[in-house]
């Protein structure tokens, strides 16, 4: 089968590239667009290291054929920081030692972002549910859960001033 041109909106920018049939979204991001934050752990939907947001919802990019999401919006870890300013989730992961080897961190943070975007005030159980598909071999998860809750609290506190600045 011939290669095809696929367009995606990645981190707010339209990206067009040539891809072979059957290429996964994860391979397209890493190999065609050089966005390597999303990691390939199991490549079969069991570890979560490849988690990205597809139209705002967390998906395992290793399970998504890229042709099936042509024209849709993808968010990866590379899109989180605003210049030199880290996203609160990134800040909290660093401050609370929620990352050790770091292999799971991109997927964890994107799963957490998917949660906070739809639920800015999550309970501990909500966070556990949101990252339940993401495996971490290092941290024992508690620091990760604490970091997500810490980021949520920081974002909630900053929300009124963000609203004011937008007025
Ligand atoms: S690499 Fe996608 S779930 Fe493991
Ligand atoms: S920090 Fe190493 S796998 Fe999570």
Short mmCIF file of C-alpha atoms and ligand atoms in Angstrom, two decimals:
data_model
loop_
_atom_site.label_atom_id
_atom_site.label_comp_id
_atom_site.label_asym_id
_atom_site.label_seq_id
_atom_site.Cartn_x
_atom_site.Cartn_y
_atom_site.Cartn_z
CA UNK A 1 0.00 0.00 0.00
CA UNK A 2 1.33 3.47 -0.81
CA UNK A 3 2.31 6.04 1.78
CA UNK A 4 -0.21 8.80 2.46
CA UNK A 5 -0.04 12.39 3.65
CA UNK A 6 -1.62 12.94 7.06
CA UNK A 7 -2.32 16.26 8.75
CA UNK A 8 -2.64 16.56 12.52
CA UNK A 9 -2.99 19.55 14.81
CA UNK A 10 -0.21 18.94 17.32
CA UNK A 11 0.15 21.26 20.31
CA UNK A 12 -1.84 23.89 18.42
CA UNK A 13 0.13 23.72 15.15
CA UNK A 14 -0.94 22.01 11.92
CA UNK A 15 1.60 19.35 10.98
CA UNK A 16 1.63 17.50 7.66
CA UNK A 17 3.76 14.44 7.01
CA UNK A 18 4.06 11.31 4.89
CA UNK A 19 3.25 8.05 6.62
CA UNK A 20 3.07 4.35 5.81
CA UNK A 21 -0.23 2.46 6.35
CA UNK A 22 -0.50 1.06 9.86
CA UNK A 23 1.83 3.61 11.44
CA UNK A 24 0.78 4.35 14.99
CA UNK A 25 0.22 7.85 16.33
CA UNK A 26 3.14 7.21 18.71
CA UNK A 27 5.56 6.35 15.89
CA UNK A 28 4.34 9.31 13.83
CA UNK A 29 4.91 11.71 16.74
CA UNK A 30 8.34 10.31 17.53
CA UNK A 31 9.70 9.46 14.07
CA UNK A 32 7.99 11.92 11.70
CA UNK A 33 7.61 14.92 14.02
CA UNK A 34 10.58 14.33 16.37
CA UNK A 35 8.34 14.71 19.42
CA UNK A 36 10.02 12.11 21.60
CA UNK A 37 8.58 12.95 25.04
CA UNK A 38 5.94 10.23 24.58
CA UNK A 39 7.74 6.96 25.22
CA UNK A 40 7.32 3.48 23.76
CA UNK A 41 7.20 1.06 26.67
CA UNK A 42 5.09 -1.98 25.82
CA UNK A 43 3.69 -0.87 22.42
CA UNK A 44 0.55 -2.84 23.22
CA UNK A 45 -1.61 -0.67 25.47
CA UNK A 46 -0.55 -1.91 28.88
CA UNK A 47 1.95 0.62 30.32
CA UNK A 48 0.66 4.13 29.50
CA UNK A 49 4.07 5.67 28.75
CA UNK A 50 2.75 6.79 25.36
CA UNK A 51 -0.30 8.67 26.72
CA UNK A 52 -1.22 11.83 24.80
CA UNK A 53 -4.44 13.84 24.61
CA UNK A 54 -6.62 13.32 21.55
CA UNK A 55 -9.22 16.08 21.35
CA UNK A 56 -8.60 16.55 25.08
CA UNK A 57 -8.98 12.89 26.08
CA UNK A 58 -6.07 10.66 27.16
CA UNK A 59 -5.31 7.84 24.70
CA UNK A 60 -2.52 5.31 24.34
CA UNK A 61 -0.82 6.59 21.19
CA UNK A 62 0.71 3.16 20.54
CA UNK A 63 -2.77 1.77 19.85
CA UNK A 64 -4.00 4.52 17.51
CA UNK A 65 -3.38 4.15 13.75
CA UNK A 66 -2.40 7.67 12.75
CA UNK A 67 -4.59 7.73 9.59
CA UNK A 68 -7.67 7.29 11.81
CA UNK A 69 -7.04 10.58 13.63
CA UNK A 70 -6.18 12.76 10.63
CA UNK A 71 -7.28 16.36 11.17
CA UNK A 72 -7.74 15.94 14.92
CA UNK A 73 -6.06 17.70 17.79
CA UNK A 74 -3.19 16.08 19.69
CA UNK A 75 -1.50 17.38 22.83
CA UNK A 76 1.87 16.05 23.96
CA UNK A 77 4.16 16.89 26.84
CA UNK A 78 6.14 19.18 24.52
CA UNK A 79 3.11 21.51 24.37
CA UNK A 80 2.75 22.03 28.12
CA UNK A 81 5.37 24.59 29.07
CA UNK A 82 4.87 28.18 27.94
CA UNK A 83 8.40 29.10 26.87
CA UNK A 84 10.55 28.84 29.99
CA UNK A 85 7.56 28.59 32.30
CA UNK A 86 6.69 25.04 33.24
CA UNK A 87 3.11 23.82 33.55
CA UNK A 88 2.05 23.44 37.22
CA UNK A 89 1.99 19.65 36.75
CA UNK A 90 5.61 19.71 35.61
CA UNK A 91 6.56 21.97 38.53
CA UNK A 92 4.82 19.73 41.06
CA UNK A 93 6.32 16.53 39.64
CA UNK A 94 9.78 18.04 40.11
CA UNK A 95 9.10 19.62 43.52
CA UNK A 96 7.53 16.49 45.02
CA UNK A 97 10.01 13.98 43.53
CA UNK A 98 7.28 12.33 41.45
CA UNK A 99 9.78 11.49 38.76
CA UNK A 100 12.80 9.23 39.19
CA UNK A 101 14.00 7.52 36.00
CA UNK A 102 11.38 9.64 34.18
CA UNK A 103 10.30 7.00 31.67
CA UNK A 104 6.66 7.07 32.81
CA UNK A 105 6.51 10.81 33.51
CA UNK A 106 5.33 12.09 30.14
CA UNK A 107 2.43 9.63 30.06
CA UNK A 108 1.60 10.25 33.73
CA UNK A 109 1.55 14.02 33.26
CA UNK A 110 -0.61 13.81 30.14
CA UNK A 111 -3.07 11.46 31.86
CA UNK A 112 -3.15 13.92 34.78
CA UNK A 113 -3.64 16.88 32.45
CA UNK A 114 -6.59 15.11 30.85
CA UNK A 115 -8.08 14.78 34.33
CA UNK A 116 -7.43 18.37 35.46
CA UNK A 117 -8.78 19.81 32.20
CA UNK A 118 -12.15 18.19 32.84
CA UNK A 119 -12.09 18.17 36.66
CA UNK A 120 -10.04 20.99 38.23
CA UNK A 121 -10.85 19.80 41.77
CA UNK A 122 -10.19 16.05 41.79
CA UNK A 123 -10.25 13.80 44.83
CA UNK A 124 -7.36 11.43 45.55
CA UNK A 125 -9.55 8.62 44.19
CA UNK A 126 -10.13 10.58 40.97
CA UNK A 127 -6.36 10.90 40.49
CA UNK A 128 -5.82 7.19 41.17
CA UNK A 129 -8.49 6.36 38.58
CA UNK A 130 -7.01 8.77 36.02
CA UNK A 131 -3.52 7.25 36.21
CA UNK A 132 -4.68 3.66 36.66
CA UNK A 133 -3.54 2.75 33.14
CA UNK A 134 -0.05 4.18 33.69
CA UNK A 135 2.69 2.02 35.16
CA UNK A 136 5.58 3.41 37.22
CA UNK A 137 8.41 1.09 38.25
CA UNK A 138 10.16 3.61 40.49
CA UNK A 139 8.06 5.88 42.67
CA UNK A 140 5.42 3.67 44.27
CA UNK A 141 2.78 6.12 42.92
CA UNK A 142 2.20 8.11 46.15
CA UNK A 143 4.47 10.98 45.09
CA UNK A 144 2.78 11.09 41.69
CA UNK A 145 -0.69 11.29 43.22
CA UNK A 146 0.52 14.00 45.64
CA UNK A 147 2.03 15.95 42.73
CA UNK A 148 -1.19 15.88 40.71
CA UNK A 149 -3.19 17.09 43.73
CA UNK A 150 -0.57 19.78 44.42
CA UNK A 151 -0.79 21.00 40.81
CA UNK A 152 -4.59 21.04 40.98
CA UNK A 153 -4.44 23.17 44.14
CA UNK A 154 -1.94 25.58 42.55
CA UNK A 155 -4.04 25.89 39.38
CA UNK A 156 -7.19 26.52 41.41
CA UNK A 157 -5.45 29.27 43.37
CA UNK A 158 -4.15 30.88 40.17
CA UNK A 159 -7.48 30.65 38.36
CA UNK A 160 -9.03 33.96 39.60
CA UNK A 161 -5.94 35.97 38.61
CA UNK A 162 -5.87 34.19 35.23
CA UNK A 163 -9.55 35.11 34.74
CA UNK A 164 -8.81 38.72 35.71
CA UNK A 165 -5.92 38.94 33.25
CA UNK A 166 -8.22 37.70 30.47
CA UNK A 167 -10.83 40.43 31.24
S1 LIG B 1 3.65 2.06 24.91
FE1 LIG B 1 1.57 2.51 24.71
S2 LIG B 1 0.62 1.64 26.43
FE2 LIG B 1 2.72 1.02 26.56
S1 LIG B 2 9.80 7.32 37.40
FE1 LIG B 2 10.70 5.51 36.58
S2 LIG B 2 9.02 4.41 35.77
FE2 LIG B 2 8.11 6.09 36.79
#
